[in-house]
Amino acid sequence: MVAKKNLCVLILAGGKGTRMKSSLPKPLHNICGGPILSHILKTAQKLKPAAIGVLTGHQSEFLKQTVKDNLNNWGIKTPVEFLFQKELTGSGTAAKDSVPFIKKYDRVLILAGDAPLVKADTLKNLIKTHEAKRASCTVFTVTVDNPYGYGRIIKAEDGSFKKIVEQSEADAETAAVKEVNSGMYVFDTAPLIKMLALLRPQGVKKEYYLTDTLGFLKQNSYGVEVFNAEDFTEAMGINSKKQLAEAAKIMRAKINDKFMEEGVTFINPEVTYIDPEVKIGADSTVYPNCYIQGKTVIGENCVIGPDCWIENSKIEDGAVIKSGSYITDSSVGKNCQVGPYAHLRPMAVLKEGSKVGNYVEIKKAVIGKGSKVSHLTYIGDTDMGAKVNIGAGTITCNYDGVNKFKTVIGDEVFVGSNTNFVAPVKIGRGAKIGAGSTITEDVPSAVLAIARARQVNLNKKKGK
């Protein structure tokens, strides 16, 4: 990835977020598989900037450490610098405290740290507009039906930018304007820094507004342009749990729309919850109330039944995941069947054509090609061969309270119901295990192993 040496991105993430009613910093609240800030960082990275700055303020150290710990998980390779807003007195103060970072670059894209719906393609067009018109600032605007609470974009008679009027200062005519400021901008850095020095505290709260710099730029004969985005939801900021839910609904709808355009069938997309990094092949069908998360990859012609949870897993072509199954960090091969109500714990591997049925739990185990674990069974720390049949109620006893041990089951083994394998044990190819056995020693190939107490029938004497 070739970075644009003259461009940096500044994400303003220092606010308290008091309306969230939470001890967690607002940028770290989860939306569609990751914190709000993770989505913004991923979008910023797609622009190929030389660096990304994250301005922190409220709970600065916690926010900074959390982001640092997760940059690799989020796939962020662009250099990230952390800045600190000393006083939470408005966006102008935030920009001032970012000067040591932004002054190293010719141009800065300023993004809101609570607006995860903005798209990289939109921001690319914003930057292109800024460059084409040779502006000193280009403000990102949207048009909304209810502009209450937003700064209004006021234009001159010729349609050029004139000023931004905040809600608290708007008269009736201004309040009716529906084009509003998103809080995102592209600035040429040098004139921005000059204008920041002119800011003075405004309003009852004595805050410094970044929007005032646009007026100063105009007064000093610098060009200010407006870029109006078609989709107003891209500018949606999250300030409450209600808005978090609304933004998540919008994001999910966009994700699901994209999948349907690519040939995936949703029985009811409104109640299908899929993270943005998930991949699903054409002609697969997803039933309602499914949660498909993380970096899950689902192949073509798969069926994901209702009420399933799939996280960071691979589901290959033609697999069927039946109702109520829970799969994490696992791999399901071609044409496998899972469930209903199966649990694949981390490092479960199902080879092609295998079957894991109802109320079966698999953990750190390989289920061989064409093998069947049909019901009421726990298989853990196991290497299972091909064409094995596991009877109901089978358990691998893999843990002695201190260490975990492995069970190895060869090809074409038949295991009777209610068998216990006390690991470590090896079962040879083609062996048969009698129902109700507790196997504590290795079983050779092609033998019948029975390990259970002999049945004794006692006559009950009268009067006893």
Short mmCIF file of C-alpha atoms in Angstrom, two decimals:
data_model
loop_
_atom_site.label_atom_id
_atom_site.label_comp_id
_atom_site.label_asym_id
_atom_site.label_seq_id
_atom_site.Cartn_x
_atom_site.Cartn_y
_atom_site.Cartn_z
CA MET A 1 0.00 0.00 0.00
CA VAL A 2 1.56 3.30 -1.11
CA ALA A 3 0.85 6.06 1.38
CA LYS A 4 -0.08 9.58 0.35
CA LYS A 5 2.78 11.45 2.00
CA ASN A 6 0.94 14.78 2.01
CA LEU A 7 -2.26 13.48 3.69
CA CYS A 8 -2.96 12.57 7.31
CA VAL A 9 -6.23 11.64 8.98
CA LEU A 10 -7.21 13.05 12.36
CA ILE A 11 -9.96 11.26 14.32
CA LEU A 12 -11.48 13.34 17.11
CA ALA A 13 -12.27 10.83 19.88
CA GLY A 14 -11.81 12.82 23.06
CA GLY A 15 -15.36 13.59 24.18
CA LYS A 16 -17.00 12.31 27.37
CA GLY A 17 -20.08 10.81 25.71
CA THR A 18 -22.18 11.45 28.82
CA ARG A 19 -25.42 10.56 27.03
CA MET A 20 -24.18 6.98 26.56
CA LYS A 21 -24.68 6.50 30.33
CA SER A 22 -21.70 4.18 30.46
CA SER A 23 -18.27 3.90 32.07
CA LEU A 24 -16.92 2.74 28.69
CA PRO A 25 -15.54 5.50 26.44
CA LYS A 26 -17.97 6.20 23.61
CA PRO A 27 -15.57 5.26 20.77
CA LEU A 28 -15.18 1.78 22.27
CA HIS A 29 -18.86 0.84 22.22
CA ASN A 30 -19.47 -2.14 19.96
CA ILE A 31 -21.29 -1.91 16.65
CA CYS A 32 -21.47 -4.80 14.16
CA GLY A 33 -18.50 -6.75 15.44
CA GLY A 34 -16.13 -4.04 16.60
CA PRO A 35 -15.81 -0.77 18.51
CA ILE A 36 -17.05 2.39 16.80
CA LEU A 37 -13.45 3.56 16.49
CA SER A 38 -12.31 0.34 14.79
CA HIS A 39 -14.71 0.95 11.89
CA ILE A 40 -13.47 4.53 11.49
CA LEU A 41 -9.83 3.42 11.55
CA LYS A 42 -10.49 0.79 8.86
CA THR A 43 -12.22 3.38 6.69
CA ALA A 44 -9.39 5.87 7.19
CA GLN A 45 -6.80 3.26 6.24
CA LYS A 46 -8.50 2.68 2.87
CA LEU A 47 -7.59 6.25 1.94
CA LYS A 48 -3.88 5.33 2.19
CA PRO A 49 -2.86 8.28 4.37
CA ALA A 50 0.71 8.70 5.58
CA ALA A 51 -0.51 8.48 9.17
CA ILE A 52 -3.63 8.46 11.32
CA GLY A 53 -3.90 10.54 14.48
CA VAL A 54 -6.36 9.61 17.23
CA LEU A 55 -7.13 12.48 19.57
CA THR A 56 -8.04 11.21 23.04
CA GLY A 57 -9.32 13.08 26.05
CA HIS A 58 -11.81 11.39 28.36
CA GLN A 59 -10.29 8.17 29.77
CA SER A 60 -7.33 8.81 27.50
CA GLU A 61 -4.97 6.10 28.77
CA PHE A 62 -7.60 3.37 28.73
CA LEU A 63 -8.76 4.32 25.24
CA LYS A 64 -5.20 4.55 23.92
CA GLN A 65 -4.13 1.19 25.39
CA THR A 66 -7.25 -0.57 24.13
CA VAL A 67 -6.66 0.70 20.60
CA LYS A 68 -2.96 -0.19 20.69
CA ASP A 69 -3.76 -3.72 21.87
CA ASN A 70 -6.20 -4.27 19.01
CA LEU A 71 -4.63 -2.59 15.98
CA ASN A 72 -3.38 -5.91 14.60
CA ASN A 73 -6.74 -7.60 15.23
CA TRP A 74 -8.44 -4.80 13.32
CA GLY A 75 -5.95 -5.07 10.46
CA ILE A 76 -4.61 -1.53 10.87
CA LYS A 77 -1.18 -1.27 9.24
CA THR A 78 -1.06 2.51 8.77
CA PRO A 79 0.99 4.26 11.48
CA VAL A 80 -1.27 5.50 14.29
CA GLU A 81 -0.28 8.34 16.60
CA PHE A 82 -2.13 9.23 19.80
CA LEU A 83 -2.75 12.81 20.80
CA PHE A 84 -4.24 14.25 23.99
CA GLN A 85 -6.86 16.96 24.36
CA LYS A 86 -5.90 18.74 27.58
CA GLU A 87 -9.23 20.50 28.07
CA LEU A 88 -12.54 19.22 26.70
CA THR A 89 -13.67 22.64 25.52
CA GLY A 90 -14.85 21.98 22.01
CA SER A 91 -13.67 20.86 18.59
CA GLY A 92 -11.48 23.91 18.20
CA THR A 93 -9.45 22.94 21.26
CA ALA A 94 -9.23 19.40 19.87
CA ALA A 95 -7.76 20.69 16.62
CA LYS A 96 -5.35 23.01 18.46
CA ASP A 97 -4.03 20.12 20.55
CA SER A 98 -3.49 18.15 17.33
CA VAL A 99 -1.23 20.74 15.69
CA PRO A 100 2.04 18.90 16.57
CA PHE A 101 0.71 15.97 14.52
CA ILE A 102 -1.01 17.65 11.60
CA LYS A 103 1.74 20.22 10.91
CA LYS A 104 3.91 17.41 9.51
CA TYR A 105 1.53 17.00 6.55
CA ASP A 106 0.21 19.28 3.82
CA ARG A 107 -3.39 18.20 4.21
CA VAL A 108 -5.56 16.77 7.00
CA LEU A 109 -8.86 14.91 6.81
CA ILE A 110 -10.71 15.40 10.09
CA LEU A 111 -13.19 12.67 11.03
CA ALA A 112 -15.61 12.41 13.94
CA GLY A 113 -14.79 9.64 16.39
CA ASP A 114 -18.46 8.71 16.76
CA ALA A 115 -19.46 8.42 13.07
CA PRO A 116 -18.74 4.86 11.89
CA LEU A 117 -21.09 4.84 8.89
CA VAL A 118 -19.00 7.09 6.65
CA LYS A 119 -17.68 5.22 3.59
CA ALA A 120 -14.18 5.30 2.18
CA ASP A 121 -15.45 5.98 -1.36
CA THR A 122 -17.32 9.05 -0.11
CA LEU A 123 -14.22 10.36 1.63
CA LYS A 124 -12.14 9.74 -1.50
CA ASN A 125 -14.61 11.90 -3.46
CA LEU A 126 -14.45 14.54 -0.75
CA ILE A 127 -10.66 14.71 -1.10
CA LYS A 128 -10.89 14.76 -4.92
CA THR A 129 -13.31 17.69 -4.74
CA HIS A 130 -10.97 19.53 -2.39
CA GLU A 131 -8.02 18.98 -4.71
CA ALA A 132 -9.90 19.81 -7.92
CA LYS A 133 -11.21 23.12 -6.56
CA ARG A 134 -7.92 23.97 -4.87
CA ALA A 135 -9.73 24.82 -1.68
CA SER A 136 -8.16 25.51 1.69
CA CYS A 137 -11.08 23.73 3.34
CA THR A 138 -13.85 21.50 2.08
CA VAL A 139 -16.66 20.74 4.50
CA PHE A 140 -18.55 17.44 4.30
CA THR A 141 -22.29 18.13 4.40
CA VAL A 142 -25.51 16.13 4.21
CA THR A 143 -29.14 17.05 3.64
CA VAL A 144 -31.60 15.84 6.28
CA ASP A 145 -35.35 16.16 6.79
CA ASN A 146 -34.93 17.08 10.44
CA PRO A 147 -31.85 19.28 10.84
CA TYR A 148 -32.41 20.08 14.51
CA GLY A 149 -29.19 20.11 16.50
CA TYR A 150 -26.87 20.41 13.49
CA GLY A 151 -24.92 23.41 12.27
CA ARG A 152 -26.65 24.80 9.15
CA ILE A 153 -24.70 25.40 5.95
CA ILE A 154 -25.45 28.92 4.73
CA LYS A 155 -24.57 29.77 1.15
CA ALA A 156 -24.21 32.98 -0.80
CA GLU A 157 -26.49 33.86 -3.73
CA ASP A 158 -24.04 32.27 -6.16
CA GLY A 159 -24.19 28.97 -4.22
CA SER A 160 -20.76 29.29 -2.65
CA PHE A 161 -20.12 28.65 1.01
CA LYS A 162 -20.85 31.60 3.29
CA LYS A 163 -20.87 30.34 6.88
CA ILE A 164 -22.02 27.71 9.37
CA VAL A 165 -24.67 28.69 11.90
CA GLU A 166 -25.06 26.53 15.00
CA GLN A 167 -28.50 25.48 16.21
CA SER A 168 -28.36 27.75 19.26
CA GLU A 169 -27.75 30.80 17.05
CA ALA A 170 -30.21 30.00 14.23
CA ASP A 171 -33.18 32.24 13.54
CA ALA A 172 -36.36 30.81 12.00
CA GLU A 173 -35.12 31.20 8.42
CA THR A 174 -31.75 29.63 9.16
CA ALA A 175 -33.31 26.82 11.19
CA ALA A 176 -35.29 25.78 8.11
CA VAL A 177 -32.10 25.04 6.14
CA LYS A 178 -31.72 21.29 5.69
CA GLU A 179 -28.11 21.10 4.53
CA VAL A 180 -26.03 20.55 7.64
CA ASN A 181 -22.44 20.15 8.76
CA SER A 182 -21.28 16.56 9.34
CA GLY A 183 -18.34 17.62 11.52
CA MET A 184 -15.90 16.19 8.95
CA TYR A 185 -13.57 18.28 6.79
CA VAL A 186 -10.50 18.37 4.58
CA PHE A 187 -8.11 21.22 5.40
CA ASP A 188 -4.87 22.41 3.94
CA THR A 189 -2.83 22.31 7.10
CA ALA A 190 -0.92 25.60 6.98
CA PRO A 191 -3.97 27.91 6.72
CA LEU A 192 -5.86 25.81 9.27
CA ILE A 193 -3.11 26.31 11.85
CA LYS A 194 -3.17 30.06 11.21
CA MET A 195 -6.93 30.21 11.72
CA LEU A 196 -6.85 28.10 14.88
CA ALA A 197 -4.82 30.87 16.49
CA LEU A 198 -7.76 33.24 15.93
CA LEU A 199 -10.34 31.14 17.79
CA ARG A 200 -12.04 32.64 20.82
CA PRO A 201 -14.43 30.98 23.33
CA GLN A 202 -18.08 31.03 22.31
CA GLY A 203 -21.44 30.55 23.99
CA VAL A 204 -22.40 29.85 27.57
CA LYS A 205 -19.93 26.97 27.83
CA LYS A 206 -17.06 29.11 26.51
CA GLU A 207 -16.11 26.49 23.93
CA TYR A 208 -13.83 26.81 20.92
CA TYR A 209 -15.53 25.82 17.66
CA LEU A 210 -13.59 24.38 14.74
CA THR A 211 -16.40 25.65 12.50
CA ASP A 212 -15.29 29.23 13.22
CA THR A 213 -12.11 28.59 11.24
CA LEU A 214 -14.16 28.32 8.05
CA GLY A 215 -15.42 31.87 8.51
CA PHE A 216 -11.90 33.09 9.23
CA LEU A 217 -10.65 31.39 6.06
CA LYS A 218 -13.31 33.19 4.00
CA GLN A 219 -12.45 36.51 5.62
CA ASN A 220 -8.81 36.01 4.72
CA SER A 221 -9.54 35.14 1.08
CA TYR A 222 -8.96 31.40 1.38
CA GLY A 223 -11.24 29.09 -0.61
CA VAL A 224 -13.90 27.12 1.28
CA GLU A 225 -15.91 24.52 -0.61
CA VAL A 226 -18.88 22.30 0.21
CA PHE A 227 -19.12 18.57 -0.54
CA ASN A 228 -22.66 17.24 -0.13
CA ALA A 229 -22.93 13.46 0.28
CA GLU A 230 -25.92 11.62 -1.16
CA ASP A 231 -26.44 9.32 1.82
CA PHE A 232 -27.19 11.37 4.93
CA THR A 233 -26.67 8.37 7.22
CA GLU A 234 -22.91 8.52 6.61
CA ALA A 235 -22.76 11.59 8.82
CA MET A 236 -24.73 10.02 11.66
CA GLY A 237 -22.98 10.53 14.98
CA ILE A 238 -23.61 8.24 17.93
CA ASN A 239 -24.34 10.00 21.21
CA SER A 240 -26.66 7.57 23.00
CA LYS A 241 -27.47 3.88 23.24
CA LYS A 242 -30.56 4.51 21.13
CA GLN A 243 -28.45 6.06 18.36
CA LEU A 244 -25.98 3.17 18.69
CA ALA A 245 -28.82 0.73 17.96
CA GLU A 246 -30.07 2.87 15.08
CA ALA A 247 -26.60 3.07 13.52
CA ALA A 248 -26.11 -0.69 13.93
CA LYS A 249 -29.41 -1.33 12.13
CA ILE A 250 -28.30 0.90 9.24
CA MET A 251 -24.89 -0.77 9.05
CA ARG A 252 -26.40 -4.28 9.10
CA ALA A 253 -28.86 -3.36 6.34
CA LYS A 254 -26.01 -2.16 4.12
CA ILE A 255 -24.00 -5.31 4.81
CA ASN A 256 -26.96 -7.57 4.03
CA ASP A 257 -27.89 -5.61 0.89
CA LYS A 258 -24.36 -6.15 -0.42
CA PHE A 259 -24.59 -9.91 0.17
CA MET A 260 -27.95 -10.16 -1.56
CA GLU A 261 -26.55 -8.28 -4.55
CA GLU A 262 -23.82 -10.96 -4.68
CA GLY A 263 -26.30 -13.85 -4.74
CA VAL A 264 -26.85 -14.73 -1.08
CA THR A 265 -30.41 -15.49 0.04
CA PHE A 266 -31.72 -14.14 3.35
CA ILE A 267 -35.08 -15.43 4.54
CA ASN A 268 -35.48 -12.28 6.64
CA PRO A 269 -32.55 -9.85 6.40
CA GLU A 270 -33.99 -7.56 9.08
CA VAL A 271 -33.22 -10.16 11.75
CA THR A 272 -29.96 -11.47 10.33
CA TYR A 273 -26.84 -10.10 12.03
CA ILE A 274 -23.62 -10.21 10.02
CA ASP A 275 -20.30 -8.46 10.66
CA PRO A 276 -18.67 -6.44 7.86
CA GLU A 277 -15.63 -8.72 7.42
CA VAL A 278 -17.69 -11.89 6.92
CA LYS A 279 -17.64 -13.48 3.45
CA ILE A 280 -20.51 -15.59 2.06
CA GLY A 281 -20.58 -17.34 -1.33
CA ALA A 282 -23.33 -17.20 -3.92
CA ASP A 283 -26.41 -19.42 -3.62
CA SER A 284 -25.98 -19.81 0.13
CA THR A 285 -29.07 -19.30 2.28
CA VAL A 286 -29.14 -17.73 5.72
CA TYR A 287 -32.21 -18.20 7.89
CA PRO A 288 -33.45 -15.67 10.48
CA ASN A 289 -31.89 -14.86 13.85
CA CYS A 290 -28.37 -15.88 12.85
CA TYR A 291 -25.29 -14.10 14.16
CA ILE A 292 -22.31 -14.50 11.82
CA GLN A 293 -19.33 -12.71 13.26
CA GLY A 294 -15.66 -11.83 12.99
CA LYS A 295 -13.76 -13.11 9.96
CA THR A 296 -16.07 -16.03 9.19
CA VAL A 297 -15.96 -17.34 5.61
CA ILE A 298 -18.96 -19.27 4.28
CA GLY A 299 -18.73 -20.96 0.89
CA GLU A 300 -21.25 -21.40 -1.90
CA ASN A 301 -24.49 -23.41 -1.69
CA CYS A 302 -24.42 -23.53 2.10
CA VAL A 303 -27.48 -23.46 4.33
CA ILE A 304 -27.29 -21.71 7.69
CA GLY A 305 -30.42 -22.63 9.62
CA PRO A 306 -32.22 -20.37 12.07
CA ASP A 307 -30.80 -19.25 15.43
CA CYS A 308 -27.16 -20.12 14.69
CA TRP A 309 -24.06 -18.37 16.04
CA ILE A 310 -20.93 -18.62 13.85
CA GLU A 311 -17.77 -16.73 14.80
CA ASN A 312 -14.32 -16.64 13.15
CA SER A 313 -14.97 -19.94 11.38
CA LYS A 314 -14.75 -21.42 7.90
CA ILE A 315 -17.78 -23.16 6.40
CA GLU A 316 -16.99 -24.77 3.05
CA ASP A 317 -19.23 -25.27 0.00
CA GLY A 318 -22.41 -27.27 0.43
CA ALA A 319 -22.31 -27.45 4.23
CA VAL A 320 -25.56 -27.40 6.17
CA ILE A 321 -25.63 -25.84 9.63
CA LYS A 322 -28.90 -26.74 11.27
CA SER A 323 -30.95 -24.79 13.78
CA GLY A 324 -29.46 -23.59 17.06
CA SER A 325 -25.84 -24.54 16.40
CA TYR A 326 -22.95 -22.59 17.98
CA ILE A 327 -19.62 -22.53 16.13
CA THR A 328 -16.49 -20.61 17.12
CA ASP A 329 -12.95 -20.67 15.65
CA SER A 330 -13.63 -23.89 13.78
CA SER A 331 -13.59 -25.37 10.29
CA VAL A 332 -16.46 -27.22 8.61
CA GLY A 333 -15.60 -29.05 5.37
CA LYS A 334 -17.52 -29.48 2.14
CA ASN A 335 -20.97 -31.06 2.36
CA CYS A 336 -20.80 -31.49 6.13
CA GLN A 337 -23.87 -31.42 8.36
CA VAL A 338 -23.88 -29.79 11.77
CA GLY A 339 -26.71 -29.78 14.29
CA PRO A 340 -29.36 -29.10 15.20
CA TYR A 341 -28.07 -27.74 18.52
CA ALA A 342 -24.44 -28.72 18.05
CA HIS A 343 -21.52 -26.88 19.64
CA LEU A 344 -18.21 -26.62 17.81
CA ARG A 345 -15.69 -25.11 20.20
CA PRO A 346 -12.32 -23.64 19.11
CA MET A 347 -10.13 -25.81 16.87
CA ALA A 348 -12.88 -28.20 15.86
CA VAL A 349 -12.21 -29.47 12.32
CA LEU A 350 -14.83 -31.36 10.34
CA LYS A 351 -13.50 -33.01 7.19
CA GLU A 352 -15.56 -33.34 4.01
CA GLY A 353 -18.89 -35.11 4.32
CA SER A 354 -18.73 -35.64 8.07
CA LYS A 355 -21.72 -35.21 10.34
CA VAL A 356 -22.07 -33.77 13.81
CA GLY A 357 -25.63 -34.12 15.05
CA ASN A 358 -27.90 -32.81 17.77
CA TYR A 359 -26.50 -32.09 21.23
CA VAL A 360 -22.93 -32.91 20.25
CA GLU A 361 -19.95 -30.90 21.49
CA ILE A 362 -16.64 -30.95 19.62
CA LYS A 363 -13.51 -29.26 21.01
CA LYS A 364 -9.98 -29.21 19.56
CA ALA A 365 -10.72 -32.32 17.55
CA VAL A 366 -10.59 -33.53 13.95
CA ILE A 367 -13.61 -35.43 12.67
CA GLY A 368 -12.47 -37.43 9.63
CA LYS A 369 -13.96 -37.55 6.16
CA GLY A 370 -17.41 -39.13 6.17
CA SER A 371 -17.39 -39.81 9.91
CA LYS A 372 -20.57 -39.49 11.97
CA VAL A 373 -21.01 -38.19 15.49
CA SER A 374 -24.76 -38.12 15.44
CA HIS A 375 -26.04 -37.26 18.89
CA LEU A 376 -25.51 -36.69 22.63
CA THR A 377 -21.71 -36.89 22.55
CA TYR A 378 -18.58 -35.01 23.67
CA ILE A 379 -15.43 -35.34 21.54
CA GLY A 380 -12.45 -33.34 22.80
CA ASP A 381 -8.70 -33.40 22.03
CA THR A 382 -9.26 -36.13 19.47
CA ASP A 383 -7.86 -37.11 16.09
CA MET A 384 -10.58 -39.15 14.36
CA GLY A 385 -10.11 -40.94 11.03
CA ALA A 386 -12.48 -41.43 8.09
CA LYS A 387 -15.81 -43.30 8.10
CA VAL A 388 -15.99 -43.60 11.88
CA ASN A 389 -19.37 -44.09 13.51
CA ILE A 390 -19.77 -42.77 17.05
CA GLY A 391 -22.75 -44.02 19.05
CA ALA A 392 -24.92 -41.84 21.27
CA GLY A 393 -23.57 -40.86 24.67
CA THR A 394 -19.89 -41.34 23.81
CA ILE A 395 -17.41 -39.23 25.80
CA THR A 396 -13.69 -38.68 25.46
CA CYS A 397 -12.42 -38.28 29.01
CA ASN A 398 -9.53 -36.02 28.12
CA TYR A 399 -8.82 -34.13 31.36
CA ASP A 400 -7.38 -35.52 34.60
CA GLY A 401 -7.68 -32.27 36.53
CA VAL A 402 -4.18 -31.11 35.60
CA ASN A 403 -3.40 -32.13 32.02
CA LYS A 404 -5.35 -32.81 28.83
CA PHE A 405 -4.68 -35.97 26.83
CA LYS A 406 -5.44 -37.05 23.29
CA THR A 407 -7.65 -39.79 21.91
CA VAL A 408 -6.75 -41.22 18.48
CA ILE A 409 -9.45 -43.13 16.60
CA GLY A 410 -8.49 -44.85 13.34
CA ASP A 411 -10.47 -45.17 10.12
CA GLU A 412 -13.71 -47.19 9.99
CA VAL A 413 -14.02 -47.64 13.75
CA PHE A 414 -17.48 -48.39 15.13
CA VAL A 415 -18.16 -47.12 18.62
CA GLY A 416 -21.18 -48.40 20.53
CA SER A 417 -23.39 -46.10 22.59
CA ASN A 418 -22.35 -44.86 26.03
CA THR A 419 -18.65 -45.48 25.51
CA ASN A 420 -16.02 -43.63 27.54
CA PHE A 421 -12.51 -43.20 26.16
CA VAL A 422 -10.11 -42.45 29.02
CA ALA A 423 -7.29 -40.64 27.22
CA PRO A 424 -4.59 -41.14 26.19
CA VAL A 425 -5.77 -44.09 24.12
CA LYS A 426 -5.44 -45.23 20.48
CA ILE A 427 -8.12 -47.19 18.65
CA GLY A 428 -6.91 -49.13 15.63
CA ARG A 429 -8.44 -49.14 12.18
CA GLY A 430 -11.70 -51.09 11.86
CA ALA A 431 -12.02 -51.85 15.59
CA LYS A 432 -15.42 -52.14 17.22
CA ILE A 433 -16.20 -50.93 20.74
CA GLY A 434 -19.04 -52.61 22.60
CA ALA A 435 -21.78 -50.39 23.95
CA GLY A 436 -21.29 -49.23 27.52
CA SER A 437 -17.52 -49.78 27.50
CA THR A 438 -14.97 -47.68 29.36
CA ILE A 439 -11.77 -47.91 27.32
CA THR A 440 -8.57 -47.26 29.29
CA GLU A 441 -6.05 -49.07 27.08
CA ASP A 442 -5.17 -49.03 23.37
CA VAL A 443 -7.34 -51.18 21.10
CA PRO A 444 -5.66 -53.00 18.16
CA SER A 445 -7.06 -52.86 14.65
CA ALA A 446 -10.02 -55.04 13.60
CA VAL A 447 -10.93 -56.36 17.06
CA LEU A 448 -14.02 -56.12 19.26
CA ALA A 449 -13.25 -54.41 22.57
CA ILE A 450 -15.68 -54.75 25.47
CA ALA A 451 -14.84 -53.16 28.80
CA ARG A 452 -17.74 -53.45 31.21
CA ALA A 453 -18.76 -55.49 34.26
CA ARG A 454 -20.38 -58.85 33.56
CA GLN A 455 -24.16 -58.81 34.00
CA VAL A 456 -25.42 -60.83 36.96
CA ASN A 457 -29.11 -61.64 37.45
CA LEU A 458 -29.98 -62.55 41.04
CA ASN A 459 -33.16 -64.26 42.16
CA LYS A 460 -35.01 -62.39 44.87
CA LYS A 461 -36.08 -64.79 47.63
CA LYS A 462 -39.50 -64.50 49.11
CA GLY A 463 -39.61 -62.59 52.36
CA LYS A 464 -36.16 -61.09 51.87
#
